């Protein structure tokens, strides 16, 4: 997608700055005409309309039935929402062990962990990436649409990405762009093997529920150079690299040492912390997403994810209840704000400043243990070409 060429940041952005932000096409045929709260619970729904409005009002894509990997059924994923909305399926309480919602100028993003087999994701499925493009250009899933109420009303957006695995999720909806970063770049969709933490940096702390304001991350795969140009990482599956001494090495599938981080983890502020989120619908929680699911399928301890964030838990409130509105206001008023101490993760300068190859640029913070454990790290940097300067 990004040309293998030497391009400065300004030139890079110029070509895509006019990408569309607001979606103007028609809604998928299985979706309601507009995002709607309080629709009947229908656990066999084929609605594919996601909304992301609050830590306890968001939707994710999951398979319609249990048994196939996401990778094999990307075109058929359906919407699962925390609240009964959008005619979609409803996520049972207790599914999530962590949720972190961040509102930034260029995108809204939500990420976390849990037992996502309750959303029909196959146990141990390392997952896949959903976006509005897909092999046919009709979207993965076909007819998938997304909204946020970032402007104060529900708006459909053109560019988004949703990574799902059996124990980790992340969703970014690009709500704005400026002359530096386009929506298409901030929701870059061609890095599907890199995993949540790499593509959507943020707080992935487990057993923690936070809603914060935040800075926008540097677009995924782009690394600014000290001289003002930008290097672009492209996903590769195999290849060689050349180190600073000119020696060649081989990246192989399953490599556990891999470029660790995005360019930076954006700072957050005004964080509110909760003990849990949900809808308070007991029958759903009891039944789970798949009422015949075996015990084995739910054995999905979340072991991935490094605790990169630092949103501190100071006081908390449970954000759940049959009435989303009252739950939200109740929680909001009693939740402790932990803004001052919530700057998540230090900005870690990275990126290759060497023209000799990918790895030579990765030292210190970038040369760490495996990236997001929830996604198979088959992507590797390759040769001098992978990390373009
Ligand atoms: C729904 O998604 C399609 C495919 O991405 C897009 O063309 C269309 O504009 C979207 N419509 C709305 C209302 O979001
Ligand atoms: C649930 O959704 C399915 C698939 O969209 C639809 O066929 C069915 O009529 C819906 N059931 C109810 C009760 O709305
Ligand atoms: C957006 O939706 C959330 C959750 O449904 C609600 O609490 C919030 O008030 C809405 N924001 C605006 C500006 O309407
Ligand atoms: C575009 O937005 C990003 C993220 O908020 C910001 O860092 C950058 O300075 C903005 N560029 C312009 C030209 O406003
Ligand atoms: C529930 O999960 C089991 C596997 O544990 C699967 O065989 C079954 O088809 C699933 N049921 C539904 C309704 O998806
Ligand atoms: C910036 O630095 C990189 C790496 O040293 C180099 O490859 C590139 O040509 C430089 N770009 C410009 C515009 O000077």
Coordinates of C-alpha atoms and ligand atoms in Angstrom, one line a residue:
X1 CA 0.0 0.0 0.0
X2 CA 2.6 2.5 1.0
X3 CA 5.0 2.8 -1.8
X4 CA 8.5 1.6 -1.4
X5 CA 9.9 5.0 -1.9
X6 CA 11.7 7.6 0.1
X7 CA 9.1 10.2 1.0
X8 CA 9.0 13.0 3.4
X9 CA 6.1 13.3 5.9
X10 CA 4.6 16.1 4.0
X11 CA 4.6 14.3 0.7
X12 CA 3.3 11.2 2.4
X13 CA 0.3 12.9 3.8
X14 CA -0.5 15.0 0.8
X15 CA -1.8 12.1 -1.3
X16 CA -4.3 10.9 1.3
X17 CA -5.3 13.9 3.2
X18 CA -8.6 14.1 1.3
X19 CA -9.7 10.6 2.3
X20 CA -13.2 10.6 3.5
X21 CA -13.9 10.8 7.2
X22 CA -17.7 10.5 7.3
X23 CA -19.4 7.6 5.6
X24 CA -21.9 8.6 3.0
X25 CA -22.9 5.3 1.4
X26 CA -25.7 3.0 2.3
X27 CA -25.9 1.0 5.5
X28 CA -25.3 -2.8 5.3
X29 CA -28.5 -4.7 4.4
X30 CA -28.7 -6.5 7.7
X31 CA -28.3 -3.3 9.8
X32 CA -31.0 -1.1 11.1
X33 CA -31.1 2.2 9.3
X34 CA -29.6 4.1 12.2
X35 CA -27.9 3.3 15.5
X36 CA -30.7 2.7 18.0
X37 CA -30.6 2.1 21.8
X38 CA -32.9 -0.4 23.4
X39 CA -33.6 -2.8 20.6
X40 CA -34.8 -6.3 21.4
X41 CA -32.2 -8.9 22.4
X42 CA -31.6 -11.2 19.4
X43 CA -28.7 -13.6 19.8
X44 CA -29.1 -14.8 16.3
X45 CA -29.0 -11.4 14.7
X46 CA -27.0 -10.6 11.7
X47 CA -26.8 -6.9 12.3
X48 CA -23.3 -5.6 11.5
X49 CA -23.6 -2.1 12.9
X50 CA -21.0 -1.2 15.6
X51 CA -21.4 1.8 17.9
X52 CA -18.6 3.2 20.2
X53 CA -20.0 5.8 22.6
X54 CA -18.8 4.9 26.1
X55 CA -16.9 2.3 28.1
X56 CA -20.3 0.6 28.6
X57 CA -21.8 1.4 25.3
X58 CA -19.8 -0.2 22.5
X59 CA -19.9 -3.1 20.1
X60 CA -17.4 -5.5 18.6
X61 CA -17.5 -8.0 15.7
X62 CA -17.6 -11.7 16.4
X63 CA -18.6 -14.9 14.5
X64 CA -22.3 -15.7 13.9
X65 CA -21.7 -19.2 15.1
X66 CA -19.1 -21.0 17.2
X67 CA -16.7 -23.3 15.3
X68 CA -14.8 -21.3 12.7
X69 CA -11.9 -19.0 13.1
X70 CA -12.3 -15.3 12.5
X71 CA -9.7 -15.5 9.7
X72 CA -11.9 -17.9 7.8
X73 CA -15.1 -16.0 8.3
X74 CA -14.2 -12.3 8.2
X75 CA -16.8 -11.5 5.7
X76 CA -19.6 -12.9 7.9
X77 CA -18.8 -11.4 11.4
X78 CA -21.8 -9.9 13.2
X79 CA -22.1 -7.1 15.8
X80 CA -22.1 -7.9 19.5
X81 CA -22.9 -4.9 21.8
X82 CA -22.6 -4.3 25.5
X83 CA -26.1 -2.7 25.6
X84 CA -29.1 -4.0 23.7
X85 CA -28.8 -1.7 20.6
X86 CA -28.6 -1.7 16.8
X87 CA -30.7 -4.9 16.6
X88 CA -27.4 -6.6 17.4
X89 CA -26.5 -9.5 19.7
X90 CA -25.8 -8.6 23.3
X91 CA -22.5 -9.3 25.1
X92 CA -23.1 -11.2 28.3
X93 CA -21.9 -9.5 31.5
X94 CA -18.7 -11.0 32.8
X95 CA -17.2 -11.3 29.3
X96 CA -14.5 -8.6 29.8
X97 CA -11.7 -8.6 32.4
X98 CA -10.5 -5.2 31.2
X99 CA -11.8 -2.4 29.0
X100 CA -10.0 0.8 28.2
X101 CA -11.7 3.5 26.2
X102 CA -9.8 6.5 24.9
X103 CA -11.2 9.6 23.2
X104 CA -8.6 11.3 21.0
X105 CA -8.8 14.2 18.5
X106 CA -8.4 11.9 15.5
X107 CA -10.1 8.7 16.7
X108 CA -12.0 6.9 19.4
X109 CA -10.5 3.6 20.5
X110 CA -11.4 0.8 22.9
X111 CA -9.3 -2.1 23.8
X112 CA -9.2 -4.8 26.5
X113 CA -9.3 -8.5 27.4
X114 CA -11.7 -11.2 28.4
X115 CA -13.3 -14.5 27.5
X116 CA -14.3 -13.7 24.0
X117 CA -15.4 -17.2 23.3
X118 CA -18.6 -15.7 24.7
X119 CA -18.8 -13.8 21.4
X120 CA -18.5 -17.2 19.6
X121 CA -14.7 -16.7 19.0
X122 CA -13.1 -20.1 18.8
X123 CA -11.0 -21.0 21.9
X124 CA -7.4 -20.2 21.2
X125 CA -8.2 -18.5 17.9
X126 CA -5.5 -15.9 17.6
X127 CA -7.9 -13.9 15.6
X128 CA -8.2 -11.5 12.7
X129 CA -8.8 -8.0 11.7
X130 CA -12.1 -6.5 10.5
X131 CA -12.2 -3.3 8.5
X132 CA -14.3 -1.6 5.9
X133 CA -12.2 -2.8 3.0
X134 CA -11.8 -6.6 2.7
X135 CA -11.0 -8.7 -0.3
X136 CA -14.0 -7.5 -2.3
X137 CA -13.9 -3.9 -1.1
X138 CA -17.3 -4.4 0.4
X139 CA -16.0 -4.7 3.9
X140 CA -15.0 -7.4 6.4
X141 CA -17.7 -8.1 7.3
X142 CA -19.7 -7.3 4.3
X143 CA -22.1 -4.6 5.3
X144 CA -20.2 -3.7 8.4
X145 CA -20.7 -0.1 9.5
X146 CA -19.6 1.9 12.5
X147 CA -20.8 5.0 14.5
X148 CA -19.7 7.1 17.4
X149 CA -21.4 10.0 19.1
X150 CA -18.2 12.0 19.3
X151 CA -19.7 15.1 17.8
X152 CA -22.7 15.0 20.1
X153 CA -24.8 13.0 17.7
X154 CA -24.5 9.6 16.0
X155 CA -22.3 9.8 12.9
X156 CA -21.2 7.0 10.6
X157 CA -17.5 6.9 9.8
X158 CA -15.7 5.6 6.8
X159 CA -12.4 4.3 8.3
X160 CA -12.1 1.9 11.2
X161 CA -10.4 -1.3 12.3
X162 CA -11.3 -4.0 14.8
X163 CA -8.9 -6.7 15.9
X164 CA -10.4 -9.7 17.7
X165 CA -8.9 -12.8 19.2
X166 CA -10.2 -15.3 21.8
X167 CA -8.9 -13.1 24.7
X168 CA -8.1 -9.7 23.4
X169 CA -9.8 -7.0 21.3
X170 CA -9.2 -3.5 20.0
X171 CA -11.4 -1.2 17.9
X172 CA -10.4 2.2 16.5
X173 CA -12.9 4.4 14.7
X174 CA -11.3 7.4 12.9
X175 CA -13.5 10.4 13.5
X176 CA -11.3 13.2 12.1
X177 CA -8.3 14.1 10.1
X178 CA -6.0 17.0 9.6
X179 CA -3.4 18.1 7.1
X180 CA -0.9 15.9 8.8
X181 CA -2.7 12.7 9.4
X182 CA -5.6 11.3 7.3
X183 CA -8.3 9.1 8.6
X184 CA -7.1 6.3 6.3
X185 CA -3.7 6.5 7.8
X186 CA -4.8 6.5 11.4
X187 CA -7.0 3.5 10.7
X188 CA -4.4 1.8 8.4
X189 CA -5.8 -1.7 7.8
X190 CA -2.9 -3.6 6.2
X191 CA -1.0 -4.5 9.3
X192 CA -3.3 -7.3 10.4
X193 CA -0.6 -9.7 11.7
X194 CA 0.9 -7.2 14.1
X195 CA -1.7 -7.3 16.8
X196 CA -3.5 -4.8 19.0
X197 CA -0.7 -3.3 21.0
X198 CA 1.5 -2.6 17.9
X199 CA -1.2 -1.2 15.7
X200 CA -3.4 0.5 18.4
X201 CA -1.0 1.4 21.2
X202 CA -2.6 2.2 24.6
X203 CA -3.4 0.9 28.0
X204 CA -3.8 -2.9 27.9
X205 CA -3.7 -3.5 31.6
X206 CA -5.9 -6.4 32.6
X207 CA -8.4 -6.3 35.5
X208 CA -8.8 -2.6 34.9
X209 CA -11.6 -0.5 33.4
X210 CA -10.8 3.1 32.3
X211 CA -12.3 5.8 30.2
X212 CA -9.9 8.6 29.3
X213 CA -9.1 11.5 27.0
X214 CA -5.9 11.0 25.1
X215 CA -3.5 12.2 22.4
X216 CA -3.8 10.6 19.0
X217 CA -1.1 8.0 18.3
X218 CA 1.3 8.3 15.5
X219 CA -0.3 6.4 12.5
X220 CA 0.5 2.7 12.7
X221 CA 3.5 1.6 10.8
X222 CA 4.9 5.1 10.4
X223 CA 8.1 6.2 12.3
X224 CA 9.3 9.7 12.1
X225 CA 13.0 10.3 11.4
X226 CA 15.1 12.9 13.1
X227 CA 15.6 14.6 9.7
X228 CA 11.9 15.0 9.2
X229 CA 11.3 12.1 6.8
X230 CA 9.2 9.1 7.8
X231 CA 10.0 5.5 7.6
X232 CA 7.2 3.0 6.9
X233 CA 7.0 -0.5 8.2
X234 CA 5.3 -3.0 6.0
X235 CA 4.1 -6.3 7.2
X236 CA 6.1 -9.2 5.8
X237 CA 6.0 -12.9 6.6
X238 CA 9.5 -14.0 6.1
X239 CA 12.8 -12.4 5.3
X240 CA 16.2 -11.3 6.2
X241 CA 17.6 -8.3 7.9
X242 CA 21.0 -6.8 8.0
X243 CA 22.4 -5.6 11.2
X244 CA 24.6 -2.6 11.8
X245 CA 27.7 -4.6 11.0
X246 CA 26.3 -5.7 7.7
X247 CA 25.6 -9.2 8.8
X248 CA 22.5 -10.9 7.5
X249 CA 20.0 -12.7 9.7
X250 CA 16.7 -14.4 9.1
X251 CA 13.4 -13.6 10.7
X252 CA 11.3 -16.7 10.9
X253 CA 7.8 -17.4 11.8
X254 CA 7.3 -17.7 15.5
X255 CA 10.2 -15.4 16.3
X256 CA 9.8 -14.2 19.8
X257 CA 12.0 -11.2 19.5
X258 CA 10.3 -8.7 17.2
X259 CA 9.9 -4.9 17.0
X260 CA 8.1 -4.3 20.2
X261 CA 6.3 -1.1 19.9
X262 CA 4.5 1.5 18.0
X263 CA 6.3 4.8 17.7
X264 CA 4.8 5.9 20.9
X265 CA 2.1 5.2 23.4
X266 CA 0.0 8.3 23.6
X267 CA -0.5 10.0 26.9
X268 CA -4.0 10.0 28.5
X269 CA -5.7 12.3 30.9
X270 CA -9.1 12.8 32.7
X271 CA -9.3 9.1 33.3
X272 CA -12.3 7.6 35.1
X273 CA -11.9 4.1 36.6
X274 CA -14.6 1.5 37.0
X275 CA -14.6 -2.0 38.6
X276 CA -16.6 -3.5 35.7
X277 CA -18.9 -2.7 32.9
X278 CA -22.0 -4.4 31.7
X279 CA -25.7 -4.3 31.0
X280 CA -27.1 -6.0 34.1
X281 CA -29.1 -8.6 32.1
X282 CA -28.7 -11.6 34.4
X283 CA -30.2 -14.2 31.9
X284 CA -27.6 -13.4 29.3
X285 CA -24.8 -13.6 31.9
X286 CA -26.0 -17.0 32.9
X287 CA -26.4 -18.3 29.4
X288 CA -23.3 -16.9 28.0
X289 CA -23.0 -16.1 24.3
X290 CA -23.1 -19.8 23.4
X291 CA -25.3 -21.7 25.8
X292 CA -23.9 -25.1 24.7
X293 CA -20.4 -24.0 25.0
X294 CA -18.3 -26.6 26.8
X295 CA -16.1 -26.0 29.8
X296 CA -13.1 -26.4 27.6
X297 CA -14.1 -23.6 25.3
X298 CA -14.2 -21.2 28.2
X299 CA -10.8 -22.0 29.5
X300 CA -9.2 -18.9 28.1
X301 CA -7.2 -17.3 30.7
X302 CA -5.9 -14.0 29.4
X303 CA -2.2 -14.2 29.5
X304 CA -1.3 -11.8 26.8
X305 CA -0.6 -8.1 26.9
X306 CA 2.1 -6.3 28.7
X307 CA 0.9 -3.8 31.2
X308 CA 2.1 -0.8 29.3
X309 CA -0.3 1.7 30.6
X310 CA -0.2 3.4 33.9
X311 CA -3.8 4.6 34.5
X312 CA -4.0 4.4 38.2
X313 CA -7.0 2.9 39.9
X314 CA -8.0 5.3 42.5
X315 CA -11.5 4.6 43.6
X316 CA -13.9 2.9 41.3
X317 CA -17.5 2.4 40.3
X318 CA -19.3 -0.4 38.6
X319 CA -20.7 0.8 35.4
X320 CA -23.6 -1.6 34.8
X321 CA -27.3 -1.8 35.1
X322 CA -30.5 -2.4 33.2
X323 CA -30.7 1.3 32.3
X324 CA -27.6 2.4 30.6
X325 CA -28.4 6.0 31.1
X326 CA -28.8 5.9 34.9
X327 CA -25.9 3.6 35.2
X328 CA -23.7 6.0 33.3
X329 CA -24.7 9.0 35.3
X330 CA -24.5 7.1 38.6
X331 CA -21.1 5.8 37.8
X332 CA -19.9 9.0 36.5
X333 CA -20.7 10.9 39.6
X334 CA -19.1 8.4 41.9
X335 CA -16.1 7.4 39.9
X336 CA -12.8 8.7 41.1
X337 CA -10.9 10.8 38.6
X338 CA -7.4 9.9 38.3
X339 CA -6.3 12.2 35.6
X340 CA -3.1 13.5 36.9
X341 CA -1.5 10.1 37.2
X342 CA -3.0 8.5 34.2
X343 CA -0.5 9.4 31.5
X344 CA -0.2 6.0 30.0
X345 CA 3.2 4.7 28.9
X346 CA 6.1 6.9 28.1
X347 CA 6.6 8.0 24.6
X348 CA 9.2 5.6 23.4
X349 CA 11.2 7.0 20.7
X350 CA 11.9 4.4 18.1
X351 CA 12.1 3.8 14.5
X352 CA 15.1 3.1 12.5
X353 CA 17.4 5.9 11.8
X354 CA 19.8 3.6 10.0
X355 CA 19.6 2.8 6.4
X356 CA 21.3 -0.5 6.9
X357 CA 18.2 -2.4 7.9
X358 CA 15.3 -3.0 10.2
X359 CA 16.9 -4.5 13.2
X360 CA 19.8 -2.2 13.6
X361 CA 17.3 0.5 14.5
X362 CA 15.6 -1.6 17.1
X363 CA 17.4 -1.5 20.4
X364 CA 16.4 -0.6 23.9
X365 CA 12.7 -0.3 24.3
X366 CA 11.9 -1.6 20.9
X367 CA 13.9 -4.8 21.1
X368 CA 11.8 -6.5 23.7
X369 CA 9.7 -9.6 24.3
X370 CA 7.0 -10.6 21.9
X371 CA 4.4 -8.2 20.9
X372 CA 0.7 -8.8 21.7
X373 CA 0.5 -12.4 22.6
X374 CA -3.0 -12.6 21.5
X375 CA -2.0 -12.4 17.9
X376 CA 0.3 -14.7 16.1
X377 CA 3.4 -12.9 15.4
X378 CA 4.2 -14.3 12.0
X379 CA 4.9 -10.8 10.7
X380 CA 8.5 -10.1 10.6
X381 CA 10.7 -7.3 9.5
X382 CA 12.5 -8.1 6.4
X383 CA 15.7 -7.0 4.8
X384 CA 16.8 -3.5 4.3
X385 CA 13.5 -3.0 2.4
X386 CA 11.1 -3.7 5.2
X387 CA 11.9 -0.6 7.2
X388 CA 11.8 2.0 4.5
X389 CA 13.4 5.3 5.0
Ligands
LIG1 C1 -21.4 1.4 5.4 O1 -20.2 0.8 5.0 C2 -20.0 0.9 3.6 C3 -18.8 0.0 3.3 O2 -17.7 0.4 4.0 C4 -19.8 2.3 3.2 O3 -19.6 2.4 1.8 C5 -21.0 3.1 3.6 O4 -20.7 4.5 3.4 C6 -21.3 2.9 5.1 N1 -22.6 3.5 5.4 C7 -22.8 4.1 6.5 C8 -24.1 4.8 6.7 O5 -21.9 4.1 7.4
LIG2 C1 -33.1 -12.1 14.9 O1 -32.2 -11.9 13.8 C2 -32.4 -12.8 12.7 C3 -31.3 -12.5 11.7 O2 -31.3 -11.2 11.4 C4 -33.8 -12.6 12.1 O3 -34.0 -13.5 11.1 C5 -34.8 -12.8 13.2 O4 -36.1 -12.5 12.7 C6 -34.6 -12.0 14.4 N1 -35.4 -12.3 15.5 C7 -36.2 -11.5 16.1 C8 -37.1 -12.0 17.2 O5 -36.2 -10.3 15.8
LIG3 C1 -22.9 9.2 23.8 O1 -23.4 8.0 24.2 C2 -23.2 7.7 25.6 C3 -23.5 6.3 25.9 O2 -24.7 5.9 25.3 C4 -23.9 8.7 26.5 O3 -23.7 8.5 27.8 C5 -23.4 10.1 26.1 O4 -24.2 11.0 26.8 C6 -23.6 10.3 24.6 N1 -22.9 11.6 24.3 C7 -23.5 12.6 23.7 C8 -22.7 13.8 23.5 O5 -24.7 12.4 23.3
LIG4 C1 -3.0 16.6 13.5 O1 -3.4 15.9 14.7 C2 -2.3 15.3 15.4 C3 -2.9 14.5 16.6 O2 -3.7 15.3 17.4 C4 -1.4 16.4 15.9 O3 -0.3 15.9 16.5 C5 -0.9 17.2 14.7 O4 -0.1 18.3 15.1 C6 -2.1 17.7 13.9 N1 -1.6 18.4 12.7 C7 -2.1 19.6 12.4 C8 -1.6 20.2 11.2 O5 -3.0 20.2 13.1
LIG5 C1 -21.3 -23.7 21.2 O1 -20.0 -24.2 21.3 C2 -19.8 -25.5 20.9 C3 -18.3 -25.9 21.1 O2 -18.0 -25.7 22.4 C4 -20.2 -25.7 19.5 O3 -20.1 -27.1 19.2 C5 -21.7 -25.3 19.3 O4 -22.0 -25.4 18.0 C6 -21.8 -23.9 19.8 N1 -23.2 -23.5 19.7 C7 -23.7 -22.4 19.1 C8 -25.1 -22.2 19.2 O5 -23.0 -21.7 18.5
LIG6 C1 16.6 11.0 6.5 O1 17.4 10.0 7.2 C2 17.3 8.7 6.7 C3 18.0 7.8 7.6 O2 19.2 8.3 7.9 C4 17.7 8.7 5.2 O3 17.6 7.4 4.7 C5 16.9 9.7 4.4 O4 17.3 9.7 3.1 C6 16.9 11.0 5.0 N1 15.9 11.8 4.3 C7 16.1 13.1 4.0 C8 15.0 13.8 3.3 O5 17.2 13.6 4.2

